[in-house]
Amino acid sequence: METPPELEVAAGDNDEIRIANREYDGEHIIAVDFGPVVGEPSLDIVDGIAIVVIERVSDEGGGLATASESSGSDQFEFAIPTDASDVTVNDGMLTITSEQS
């Protein structure tokens, strides 16, 4: 399974976004860490397109922000790979999973 190009571009444009590709027990997993965020990223899937919205942490004051202090949101949209069997957000990480054949 290939990493969606839209996520690769987002990671290239933002040093806080990290993408890892791993294989475990017959599964290929793409894990995306969006960096410091407020709360849990939201994930919606519409017609094969994943939409992830994150609230960025405020840089003011040097600490983590609350939801009311967030410095804005970022939205990422990408086509879900055709061989993906699952797309989820858990503990702030987006994971795209496919079964190995």
PDB file of N, CA and C in Angstrom, residues 4-79:
ATOM      1  N   PRO A   4      -0.821   7.894   0.805  1.00  0.00           N
ATOM      2  CA  PRO A   4      -1.518   8.850  -0.049  1.00  0.00           C
ATOM      3  C   PRO A   4      -0.646  10.086  -0.306  1.00  0.00           C
ATOM      4  N   PRO A   5      -0.526  10.501  -1.574  1.00  0.00           N
ATOM      5  CA  PRO A   5       0.338  11.639  -1.911  1.00  0.00           C
ATOM      6  C   PRO A   5      -0.023  12.920  -1.160  1.00  0.00           C
ATOM      7  N   GLU A   6      -1.312  13.117  -0.873  1.00  0.00           N
ATOM      8  CA  GLU A   6      -1.732  14.323  -0.153  1.00  0.00           C
ATOM      9  C   GLU A   6      -1.119  14.369   1.244  1.00  0.00           C
ATOM     10  N   LEU A   7      -0.980  13.205   1.884  1.00  0.00           N
ATOM     11  CA  LEU A   7      -0.350  13.161   3.207  1.00  0.00           C
ATOM     12  C   LEU A   7       1.153  13.386   3.105  1.00  0.00           C
ATOM     13  N   GLU A   8       1.775  12.854   2.054  1.00  0.00           N
ATOM     14  CA  GLU A   8       3.208  13.087   1.860  1.00  0.00           C
ATOM     15  C   GLU A   8       3.493  14.568   1.651  1.00  0.00           C
ATOM     16  N   VAL A   9       2.649  15.258   0.890  1.00  0.00           N
ATOM     17  CA  VAL A   9       2.820  16.698   0.672  1.00  0.00           C
ATOM     18  C   VAL A   9       2.651  17.447   1.990  1.00  0.00           C
ATOM     19  N   ALA A  10       1.622  17.080   2.772  1.00  0.00           N
ATOM     20  CA  ALA A  10       1.396  17.740   4.066  1.00  0.00           C
ATOM     21  C   ALA A  10       2.590  17.554   4.984  1.00  0.00           C
ATOM     22  N   ALA A  11       3.165  16.351   5.010  1.00  0.00           N
ATOM     23  CA  ALA A  11       4.336  16.090   5.857  1.00  0.00           C
ATOM     24  C   ALA A  11       5.546  16.859   5.357  1.00  0.00           C
ATOM     25  N   GLY A  12       5.664  17.014   4.057  1.00  0.00           N
ATOM     26  CA  GLY A  12       6.780  17.773   3.496  1.00  0.00           C
ATOM     27  C   GLY A  12       6.682  19.255   3.795  1.00  0.00           C
ATOM     28  N   ASP A  13       5.442  19.747   3.945  1.00  0.00           N
ATOM     29  CA  ASP A  13       5.212  21.165   4.220  1.00  0.00           C
ATOM     30  C   ASP A  13       5.249  21.497   5.706  1.00  0.00           C
ATOM     31  N   ASN A  14       5.186  20.494   6.583  1.00  0.00           N
ATOM     32  CA  ASN A  14       5.083  20.733   8.020  1.00  0.00           C
ATOM     33  C   ASN A  14       5.998  19.761   8.760  1.00  0.00           C
ATOM     34  N   ASP A  15       7.012  20.290   9.424  1.00  0.00           N
ATOM     35  CA  ASP A  15       7.987  19.452  10.132  1.00  0.00           C
ATOM     36  C   ASP A  15       7.392  18.669  11.298  1.00  0.00           C
ATOM     37  N   GLU A  16       6.209  19.064  11.788  1.00  0.00           N
ATOM     38  CA  GLU A  16       5.613  18.380  12.935  1.00  0.00           C
ATOM     39  C   GLU A  16       4.867  17.112  12.537  1.00  0.00           C
ATOM     40  N   ILE A  17       4.555  16.947  11.256  1.00  0.00           N
ATOM     41  CA  ILE A  17       3.830  15.769  10.793  1.00  0.00           C
ATOM     42  C   ILE A  17       4.825  14.678  10.428  1.00  0.00           C
ATOM     43  N   ARG A  18       4.628  13.497  11.008  1.00  0.00           N
ATOM     44  CA  ARG A  18       5.508  12.351  10.762  1.00  0.00           C
ATOM     45  C   ARG A  18       4.682  11.191  10.202  1.00  0.00           C
ATOM     46  N   ILE A  19       5.242  10.527   9.202  1.00  0.00           N
ATOM     47  CA  ILE A  19       4.580   9.366   8.606  1.00  0.00           C
ATOM     48  C   ILE A  19       5.509   8.163   8.720  1.00  0.00           C
ATOM     49  N   ALA A  20       4.961   7.052   9.192  1.00  0.00           N
ATOM     50  CA  ALA A  20       5.735   5.811   9.297  1.00  0.00           C
ATOM     51  C   ALA A  20       4.984   4.698   8.579  1.00  0.00           C
ATOM     52  N   ASN A  21       5.718   3.877   7.849  1.00  0.00           N
ATOM     53  CA  ASN A  21       5.163   2.690   7.192  1.00  0.00           C
ATOM     54  C   ASN A  21       5.734   1.462   7.880  1.00  0.00           C
ATOM     55  N   ARG A  22       4.860   0.573   8.318  1.00  0.00           N
ATOM     56  CA  ARG A  22       5.292  -0.620   9.044  1.00  0.00           C
ATOM     57  C   ARG A  22       4.529  -1.843   8.532  1.00  0.00           C
ATOM     58  N   GLU A  23       5.134  -2.996   8.724  1.00  0.00           N
ATOM     59  CA  GLU A  23       4.470  -4.264   8.428  1.00  0.00           C
ATOM     60  C   GLU A  23       4.503  -5.129   9.676  1.00  0.00           C
ATOM     61  N   TYR A  24       3.327  -5.609  10.087  1.00  0.00           N
ATOM     62  CA  TYR A  24       3.189  -6.452  11.269  1.00  0.00           C
ATOM     63  C   TYR A  24       2.247  -7.603  10.949  1.00  0.00           C
ATOM     64  N   ASP A  25       2.680  -8.817  11.194  1.00  0.00           N
ATOM     65  CA  ASP A  25       1.806  -9.996  11.131  1.00  0.00           C
ATOM     66  C   ASP A  25       0.819  -9.960   9.960  1.00  0.00           C
ATOM     67  N   GLY A  26       1.304  -9.750   8.768  1.00  0.00           N
ATOM     68  CA  GLY A  26       0.442  -9.776   7.592  1.00  0.00           C
ATOM     69  C   GLY A  26      -0.338  -8.504   7.340  1.00  0.00           C
ATOM     70  N   GLU A  27      -0.034  -7.436   8.057  1.00  0.00           N
ATOM     71  CA  GLU A  27      -0.697  -6.151   7.838  1.00  0.00           C
ATOM     72  C   GLU A  27       0.335  -5.092   7.473  1.00  0.00           C
ATOM     73  N   HIS A  28      -0.038  -4.210   6.576  1.00  0.00           N
ATOM     74  CA  HIS A  28       0.769  -3.030   6.268  1.00  0.00           C
ATOM     75  C   HIS A  28       0.047  -1.857   6.919  1.00  0.00           C
ATOM     76  N   ILE A  29       0.783  -1.083   7.717  1.00  0.00           N
ATOM     77  CA  ILE A  29       0.189   0.037   8.449  1.00  0.00           C
ATOM     78  C   ILE A  29       0.925   1.319   8.106  1.00  0.00           C
ATOM     79  N   ILE A  30       0.150   2.340   7.742  1.00  0.00           N
ATOM     80  CA  ILE A  30       0.676   3.693   7.588  1.00  0.00           C
ATOM     81  C   ILE A  30       0.183   4.460   8.806  1.00  0.00           C
ATOM     82  N   ALA A  31       1.112   4.985   9.602  1.00  0.00           N
ATOM     83  CA  ALA A  31       0.762   5.749  10.802  1.00  0.00           C
ATOM     84  C   ALA A  31       1.171   7.200  10.599  1.00  0.00           C
ATOM     85  N   VAL A  32       0.245   8.115  10.878  1.00  0.00           N
ATOM     86  CA  VAL A  32       0.509   9.540  10.710  1.00  0.00           C
ATOM     87  C   VAL A  32       0.348  10.230  12.054  1.00  0.00           C
ATOM     88  N   ASP A  33       1.417  10.881  12.508  1.00  0.00           N
ATOM     89  CA  ASP A  33       1.412  11.674  13.740  1.00  0.00           C
ATOM     90  C   ASP A  33       1.376  13.135  13.315  1.00  0.00           C
ATOM     91  N   PHE A  34       0.320  13.851  13.678  1.00  0.00           N
ATOM     92  CA  PHE A  34       0.153  15.243  13.269  1.00  0.00           C
ATOM     93  C   PHE A  34       0.863  16.226  14.185  1.00  0.00           C
ATOM     94  N   GLY A  35       1.606  15.736  15.170  1.00  0.00           N
ATOM     95  CA  GLY A  35       2.323  16.625  16.077  1.00  0.00           C
ATOM     96  C   GLY A  35       1.416  17.097  17.194  1.00  0.00           C
ATOM     97  N   PRO A  36       1.821  18.183  17.885  1.00  0.00           N
ATOM     98  CA  PRO A  36       1.036  18.682  19.021  1.00  0.00           C
ATOM     99  C   PRO A  36      -0.339  19.193  18.583  1.00  0.00           C
ATOM    100  N   VAL A  37      -1.377  18.571  19.117  1.00  0.00           N
ATOM    101  CA  VAL A  37      -2.743  18.970  18.801  1.00  0.00           C
ATOM    102  C   VAL A  37      -3.545  19.066  20.090  1.00  0.00           C
ATOM    103  N   VAL A  38      -4.659  19.763  20.020  1.00  0.00           N
ATOM    104  CA  VAL A  38      -5.585  19.868  21.141  1.00  0.00           C
ATOM    105  C   VAL A  38      -6.666  18.819  20.928  1.00  0.00           C
ATOM    106  N   GLY A  39      -6.806  17.908  21.877  1.00  0.00           N
ATOM    107  CA  GLY A  39      -7.835  16.883  21.759  1.00  0.00           C
ATOM    108  C   GLY A  39      -7.506  15.852  20.693  1.00  0.00           C
ATOM    109  N   GLU A  40      -8.511  15.104  20.331  1.00  0.00           N
ATOM    110  CA  GLU A  40      -8.385  14.024  19.350  1.00  0.00           C
ATOM    111  C   GLU A  40      -8.725  14.552  17.954  1.00  0.00           C
ATOM    112  N   PRO A  41      -7.895  14.265  16.952  1.00  0.00           N
ATOM    113  CA  PRO A  41      -8.262  14.646  15.582  1.00  0.00           C
ATOM    114  C   PRO A  41      -9.594  13.994  15.208  1.00  0.00           C
ATOM    115  N   SER A  42     -10.379  14.681  14.382  1.00  0.00           N
ATOM    116  CA  SER A  42     -11.631  14.086  13.916  1.00  0.00           C
ATOM    117  C   SER A  42     -11.410  13.476  12.540  1.00  0.00           C
ATOM    118  N   LEU A  43     -12.118  12.398  12.262  1.00  0.00           N
ATOM    119  CA  LEU A  43     -12.007  11.690  10.995  1.00  0.00           C
ATOM    120  C   LEU A  43     -13.398  11.468  10.439  1.00  0.00           C
ATOM    121  N   ASP A  44     -13.614  11.895   9.210  1.00  0.00           N
ATOM    122  CA  ASP A  44     -14.840  11.601   8.476  1.00  0.00           C
ATOM    123  C   ASP A  44     -14.438  10.955   7.166  1.00  0.00           C
ATOM    124  N   ILE A  45     -15.241  10.021   6.700  1.00  0.00           N
ATOM    125  CA  ILE A  45     -14.995   9.369   5.419  1.00  0.00           C
ATOM    126  C   ILE A  45     -16.235   9.559   4.562  1.00  0.00           C
ATOM    127  N   VAL A  46     -16.035  10.165   3.382  1.00  0.00           N
ATOM    128  CA  VAL A  46     -17.127  10.444   2.463  1.00  0.00           C
ATOM    129  C   VAL A  46     -16.711  10.004   1.067  1.00  0.00           C
ATOM    130  N   ASP A  47     -17.416   9.032   0.519  1.00  0.00           N
ATOM    131  CA  ASP A  47     -17.171   8.568  -0.855  1.00  0.00           C
ATOM    132  C   ASP A  47     -15.708   8.254  -1.131  1.00  0.00           C
ATOM    133  N   GLY A  48     -15.065   7.527  -0.231  1.00  0.00           N
ATOM    134  CA  GLY A  48     -13.679   7.114  -0.439  1.00  0.00           C
ATOM    135  C   GLY A  48     -12.641   8.181  -0.153  1.00  0.00           C
ATOM    136  N   ILE A  49     -13.081   9.314   0.378  1.00  0.00           N
ATOM    137  CA  ILE A  49     -12.174  10.405   0.754  1.00  0.00           C
ATOM    138  C   ILE A  49     -12.179  10.520   2.274  1.00  0.00           C
ATOM    139  N   ALA A  50     -10.990  10.507   2.872  1.00  0.00           N
ATOM    140  CA  ALA A  50     -10.859  10.711   4.316  1.00  0.00           C
ATOM    141  C   ALA A  50     -10.602  12.190   4.571  1.00  0.00           C
ATOM    142  N   ILE A  51     -11.283  12.731   5.567  1.00  0.00           N
ATOM    143  CA  ILE A  51     -11.122  14.128   5.964  1.00  0.00           C
ATOM    144  C   ILE A  51     -10.730  14.132   7.434  1.00  0.00           C
ATOM    145  N   VAL A  52      -9.529  14.630   7.715  1.00  0.00           N
ATOM    146  CA  VAL A  52      -9.016  14.693   9.084  1.00  0.00           C
ATOM    147  C   VAL A  52      -8.892  16.161   9.467  1.00  0.00           C
ATOM    148  N   VAL A  53      -9.473  16.528  10.608  1.00  0.00           N
ATOM    149  CA  VAL A  53      -9.383  17.901  11.110  1.00  0.00           C
ATOM    150  C   VAL A  53      -8.695  17.856  12.467  1.00  0.00           C
ATOM    151  N   ILE A  54      -7.675  18.704  12.620  1.00  0.00           N
ATOM    152  CA  ILE A  54      -6.952  18.789  13.889  1.00  0.00           C
ATOM    153  C   ILE A  54      -6.971  20.226  14.378  1.00  0.00           C
ATOM    154  N   GLU A  55      -6.957  20.381  15.692  1.00  0.00           N
ATOM    155  CA  GLU A  55      -6.820  21.693  16.323  1.00  0.00           C
ATOM    156  C   GLU A  55      -5.373  21.827  16.763  1.00  0.00           C
ATOM    157  N   ARG A  56      -4.703  22.839  16.272  1.00  0.00           N
ATOM    158  CA  ARG A  56      -3.290  23.060  16.594  1.00  0.00           C
ATOM    159  C   ARG A  56      -3.130  23.613  18.002  1.00  0.00           C
ATOM    160  N   VAL A  57      -2.010  23.265  18.635  1.00  0.00           N
ATOM    161  CA  VAL A  57      -1.652  23.775  19.954  1.00  0.00           C
ATOM    162  C   VAL A  57      -1.162  25.207  19.811  1.00  0.00           C
ATOM    163  N   SER A  58      -1.598  26.066  20.719  1.00  0.00           N
ATOM    164  CA  SER A  58      -1.152  27.457  20.730  1.00  0.00           C
ATOM    165  C   SER A  58       0.306  27.531  21.145  1.00  0.00           C
ATOM    166  N   ASP A  59       1.085  28.380  20.474  1.00  0.00           N
ATOM    167  CA  ASP A  59       2.488  28.583  20.833  1.00  0.00           C
ATOM    168  C   ASP A  59       2.645  29.613  21.944  1.00  0.00           C
ATOM    169  N   GLU A  60       1.578  30.319  22.279  1.00  0.00           N
ATOM    170  CA  GLU A  60       1.657  31.362  23.299  1.00  0.00           C
ATOM    171  C   GLU A  60       1.719  30.734  24.683  1.00  0.00           C
ATOM    172  N   GLY A  61       2.581  31.234  25.528  1.00  0.00           N
ATOM    173  CA  GLY A  61       2.657  30.771  26.904  1.00  0.00           C
ATOM    174  C   GLY A  61       3.514  29.544  27.101  1.00  0.00           C
ATOM    175  N   GLY A  62       3.956  28.919  26.025  1.00  0.00           N
ATOM    176  CA  GLY A  62       4.882  27.806  26.128  1.00  0.00           C
ATOM    177  C   GLY A  62       4.299  26.492  26.598  1.00  0.00           C
ATOM    178  N   GLY A  63       2.998  26.429  26.866  1.00  0.00           N
ATOM    179  CA  GLY A  63       2.418  25.174  27.331  1.00  0.00           C
ATOM    180  C   GLY A  63       1.366  24.670  26.368  1.00  0.00           C
ATOM    181  N   LEU A  64       0.752  23.567  26.744  1.00  0.00           N
ATOM    182  CA  LEU A  64      -0.323  23.036  25.926  1.00  0.00           C
ATOM    183  C   LEU A  64      -1.555  23.903  26.084  1.00  0.00           C
ATOM    184  N   ALA A  65      -2.272  24.051  25.017  1.00  0.00           N
ATOM    185  CA  ALA A  65      -3.470  24.880  25.029  1.00  0.00           C
ATOM    186  C   ALA A  65      -4.696  24.028  25.312  1.00  0.00           C
ATOM    187  N   THR A  66      -5.737  24.666  25.810  1.00  0.00           N
ATOM    188  CA  THR A  66      -7.026  24.003  25.915  1.00  0.00           C
ATOM    189  C   THR A  66      -7.742  24.204  24.586  1.00  0.00           C
ATOM    190  N   ALA A  67      -8.877  23.549  24.429  1.00  0.00           N
ATOM    191  CA  ALA A  67      -9.614  23.675  23.169  1.00  0.00           C
ATOM    192  C   ALA A  67      -9.956  25.130  22.871  1.00  0.00           C
ATOM    193  N   SER A  68     -10.249  25.928  23.914  1.00  0.00           N
ATOM    194  CA  SER A  68     -10.597  27.328  23.684  1.00  0.00           C
ATOM    195  C   SER A  68      -9.378  28.178  23.348  1.00  0.00           C
ATOM    196  N   GLU A  69      -8.172  27.655  23.600  1.00  0.00           N
ATOM    197  CA  GLU A  69      -6.944  28.403  23.319  1.00  0.00           C
ATOM    198  C   GLU A  69      -6.232  27.923  22.057  1.00  0.00           C
ATOM    199  N   SER A  70      -6.842  27.014  21.315  1.00  0.00           N
ATOM    200  CA  SER A  70      -6.166  26.474  20.138  1.00  0.00           C
ATOM    201  C   SER A  70      -5.895  27.587  19.142  1.00  0.00           C
ATOM    202  N   SER A  71      -4.839  27.407  18.359  1.00  0.00           N
ATOM    203  CA  SER A  71      -4.441  28.461  17.426  1.00  0.00           C
ATOM    204  C   SER A  71      -4.982  28.215  16.032  1.00  0.00           C
ATOM    205  N   GLY A  72      -6.050  27.467  15.919  1.00  0.00           N
ATOM    206  CA  GLY A  72      -6.662  27.227  14.625  1.00  0.00           C
ATOM    207  C   GLY A  72      -6.670  25.756  14.275  1.00  0.00           C
ATOM    208  N   SER A  73      -7.402  25.456  13.235  1.00  0.00           N
ATOM    209  CA  SER A  73      -7.498  24.062  12.819  1.00  0.00           C
ATOM    210  C   SER A  73      -6.886  23.881  11.442  1.00  0.00           C
ATOM    211  N   ASP A  74      -6.444  22.669  11.198  1.00  0.00           N
ATOM    212  CA  ASP A  74      -5.940  22.269   9.890  1.00  0.00           C
ATOM    213  C   ASP A  74      -6.800  21.115   9.414  1.00  0.00           C
ATOM    214  N   GLN A  75      -7.067  21.092   8.122  1.00  0.00           N
ATOM    215  CA  GLN A  75      -7.848  20.009   7.531  1.00  0.00           C
ATOM    216  C   GLN A  75      -7.019  19.327   6.458  1.00  0.00           C
ATOM    217  N   PHE A  76      -7.044  18.006   6.468  1.00  0.00           N
ATOM    218  CA  PHE A  76      -6.319  17.204   5.487  1.00  0.00           C
ATOM    219  C   PHE A  76      -7.315  16.276   4.812  1.00  0.00           C
ATOM    220  N   GLU A  77      -7.306  16.251   3.497  1.00  0.00           N
ATOM    221  CA  GLU A  77      -8.176  15.356   2.739  1.00  0.00           C
ATOM    222  C   GLU A  77      -7.317  14.483   1.846  1.00  0.00           C
ATOM    223  N   PHE A  78      -7.653  13.203   1.777  1.00  0.00           N
ATOM    224  CA  PHE A  78      -6.910  12.307   0.899  1.00  0.00           C
ATOM    225  C   PHE A  78      -7.797  11.147   0.469  1.00  0.00           C
ATOM    226  N   ALA A  79      -7.505  10.633  -0.719  1.00  0.00           N
ATOM    227  CA  ALA A  79      -8.207   9.453  -1.214  1.00  0.00           C
ATOM    228  C   ALA A  79      -7.698   8.241  -0.442  1.00  0.00           C
TER     229      ALA A  79
END
